[in-house]
Coordinates of C-alpha atoms in Angstrom, one line a residue:
M28 CA 7.6 -10.1 -7.6
I29 CA 4.0 -8.1 -5.9
T30 CA 4.7 -6.8 -2.3
V31 CA 1.9 -6.8 -0.2
L32 CA 2.1 -4.8 3.2
C33 CA -0.3 -6.1 5.7
D34 CA -2.2 -4.7 8.7
G35 CA -3.7 -8.2 9.5
T36 CA -5.1 -6.8 12.8
G37 CA -8.6 -8.7 13.2
H38 CA -8.4 -10.9 9.6
R39 CA -6.7 -13.4 7.4
I40 CA -6.6 -11.5 4.1
G41 CA -3.0 -11.4 3.5
E42 CA -2.5 -15.0 4.2
L43 CA -5.1 -16.0 1.9
L44 CA -3.8 -13.6 -0.5
K45 CA -0.6 -15.7 -0.4
A46 CA -1.9 -19.1 -0.7
A47 CA -4.2 -17.4 -4.0
S48 CA -0.7 -16.2 -5.2
K49 CA 0.8 -19.9 -4.8
R50 CA -2.1 -21.1 -6.3
R51 CA -1.2 -19.2 -9.1
D52 CA 2.4 -19.8 -9.3
V53 CA 2.9 -15.9 -8.5
E54 CA 5.7 -14.5 -6.3
L55 CA 4.5 -12.8 -4.0
D56 CA 6.8 -10.8 -0.6
L57 CA 4.1 -10.5 2.3
I58 CA 5.5 -8.0 4.9
S59 CA 3.4 -8.2 8.4
L60 CA 3.1 -4.9 9.8
E61 CA 1.5 -5.2 13.0
D62 CA 5.0 -6.5 15.1
K63 CA 7.2 -3.3 13.0
H64 CA 8.1 -0.2 14.6
I65 CA 7.9 2.2 11.9
L66 CA 7.6 5.7 12.9
P67 CA 5.7 8.5 11.2
C68 CA 6.9 10.7 8.6
T69 CA 8.1 14.1 10.1
G70 CA 8.1 16.2 7.0
C71 CA 11.9 17.0 7.2
S72 CA 12.0 17.0 3.2
S73 CA 15.4 15.6 3.7
C74 CA 14.6 12.7 1.3
G75 CA 14.2 15.2 -1.0
G76 CA 17.3 17.3 -0.1
A77 CA 20.3 16.2 1.9
T78 CA 19.9 12.8 1.9
Y79 CA 17.8 12.6 -1.3
R80 CA 16.0 9.2 -1.6
Q81 CA 16.8 8.1 1.6
C82 CA 15.0 8.7 4.9
V83 CA 16.5 10.0 8.2
L84 CA 14.5 7.9 10.2
K85 CA 16.4 4.5 11.5
D86 CA 13.6 1.9 12.1
E87 CA 11.8 -0.9 10.1
M88 CA 11.0 1.1 6.8
Q89 CA 14.9 0.3 6.3
Q90 CA 14.4 -3.2 5.1
I91 CA 11.3 -2.9 4.2
Y92 CA 12.6 -0.1 1.2
P93 CA 14.7 -2.4 -0.5
R94 CA 12.0 -4.7 -0.8
L95 CA 9.6 -2.3 -2.3
A96 CA 11.9 -1.5 -4.6
R97 CA 12.6 -4.9 -6.3
S98 CA 8.7 -5.0 -6.3
G99 CA 6.3 -4.9 -8.7
P100 CA 2.7 -4.0 -8.0
Q101 CA 2.6 -2.9 -4.6
V102 CA -0.4 -4.0 -2.3
I103 CA -1.4 -2.4 1.0
I104 CA -3.8 -4.8 2.9
T105 CA -5.6 -2.8 5.6
P106 CA -8.8 -3.0 8.4
I107 CA -10.9 0.3 7.4
T108 CA -10.4 2.6 10.3
F109 CA -13.0 5.7 9.5
G110 CA -13.2 5.2 5.8
G111 CA -9.2 5.5 5.9
Y112 CA -6.5 2.9 6.6
S113 CA -5.3 1.6 9.7
S114 CA -2.7 4.0 11.6
I115 CA 0.5 1.7 10.6
A116 CA -0.5 1.3 7.1
K117 CA -1.3 5.2 6.8
T118 CA 2.3 5.2 8.4
V119 CA 4.0 3.3 5.8
Q120 CA 1.9 5.0 2.4
E121 CA 3.4 8.1 3.7
R122 CA 6.8 6.7 4.3
F123 CA 7.0 5.9 0.4
S124 CA 8.6 9.3 -0.5
P125 CA 12.2 7.6 -1.0
L126 CA 11.5 5.2 -3.4
G127 CA 10.2 8.0 -6.1
D128 CA 11.1 11.4 -6.4
P129 CA 10.3 12.6 -2.9
R130 CA 9.5 16.5 -4.0
Y131 CA 6.4 17.7 -4.8
Y132 CA 5.6 19.2 -8.2
I133 CA 2.4 20.7 -9.8
E134 CA 0.4 18.2 -12.7
G135 CA -2.9 19.2 -14.7
G136 CA -3.3 21.9 -11.5
E137 CA -2.4 19.7 -9.1
L138 CA 0.6 18.8 -6.0
V139 CA 1.8 15.3 -7.2
K140 CA 5.1 13.2 -6.4
G141 CA 6.4 11.3 -8.9
M142 CA 7.0 7.6 -7.8
G143 CA 9.5 6.6 -10.5
L144 CA 11.7 4.0 -8.5
S145 CA 8.1 1.8 -8.0
K146 CA 7.6 0.3 -10.8
G147 CA 4.3 -1.1 -10.3
N148 CA 0.9 0.1 -9.9
Y149 CA -0.5 0.5 -5.9
Y150 CA -3.4 -1.5 -4.6
V151 CA -5.3 -1.4 -2.0
I152 CA -7.6 -3.8 -0.3
G153 CA -9.7 -2.6 2.2
V154 CA -11.0 -5.0 5.1
K155 CA -14.5 -4.7 7.1
D156 CA -17.2 -6.6 7.9
G157 CA -20.9 -4.8 7.2
C158 CA -19.2 -1.4 5.5
T159 CA -21.0 1.1 5.2
D160 CA -21.9 3.0 1.7
R161 CA -20.7 5.7 3.4
E162 CA -17.2 4.0 4.4
R163 CA -17.2 2.4 1.0
E164 CA -17.0 5.8 -0.8
V165 CA -14.6 7.5 1.6
F166 CA -12.2 4.7 1.4
L167 CA -12.4 4.3 -2.3
R168 CA -12.2 8.2 -2.9
F169 CA -9.2 8.3 -0.7
H170 CA -7.2 6.0 -2.0
S171 CA -8.2 7.4 -6.0
E172 CA -6.3 10.7 -3.8
N173 CA -3.6 9.3 -3.1
L174 CA -3.2 7.5 -6.6
R175 CA -3.3 11.0 -8.0
I176 CA -0.8 12.4 -5.3
M177 CA 1.7 9.7 -5.9
N178 CA 1.0 9.9 -9.8
R179 CA 0.5 5.7 -10.3
K180 CA -2.5 3.6 -11.5
G181 CA -4.0 1.0 -9.5
A182 CA -7.4 0.1 -7.9
A183 CA -8.5 -0.4 -4.5
W184 CA -11.3 -3.2 -2.9
I185 CA -13.4 -3.9 0.4
L186 CA -13.3 -7.2 1.6
D187 CA -15.6 -8.9 4.5
T188 CA -12.8 -10.7 6.7
E189 CA -14.1 -14.1 5.5
S190 CA -13.7 -13.2 1.8
E191 CA -13.8 -16.2 -0.6
D192 CA -11.1 -17.2 -2.5
A193 CA -12.9 -16.7 -5.7
A194 CA -12.7 -13.0 -4.9
L195 CA -8.7 -13.2 -3.9
D196 CA -8.3 -14.9 -7.2
Q197 CA -9.8 -12.2 -9.2
I198 CA -7.9 -9.1 -7.2
L199 CA -4.9 -11.2 -8.0
E200 CA -5.9 -11.4 -11.2
V201 CA -5.9 -7.8 -11.4
I202 CA -2.8 -6.9 -9.9
C203 CA -0.6 -9.5 -12.0
N204 CA -2.3 -8.3 -15.1
G205 CA -2.2 -4.2 -14.3

């Protein structure tokens, strides 16, 4: 199963990806983020110590964690904001720590986290009409750095709000085949 966390502010890409998954008979769990109350990570490190693999913040992430833990590939769909994720998408991504080893360690000279409880790759679909080359570069670099920090594999795409079904079918093909 693919779990998609979608900030659909100003676009319908999440709904279109869900329709593409039905055409391909692929199980997809679409979680809309717009109406969720999710607090930002406080950096308390409790999920790496006292409450190992459990976040002390009690909000709607508590309902999302089990769905993420059951999924294979994980996808965030977000409007591109200043070359990065929207604030809610970034907040959710930062709260992934309890799904893996919430402690940091050094690997290849870089500070990384292990995401051992997450079985699939990590993908991001950025949405922005008229995305500049600089925004595209920053967004793709940001995702690449997140993959390194999370010690995961994946890919990122940038779509317009009116993207064609064919583009979503191609993205779904990559996600399904890892």
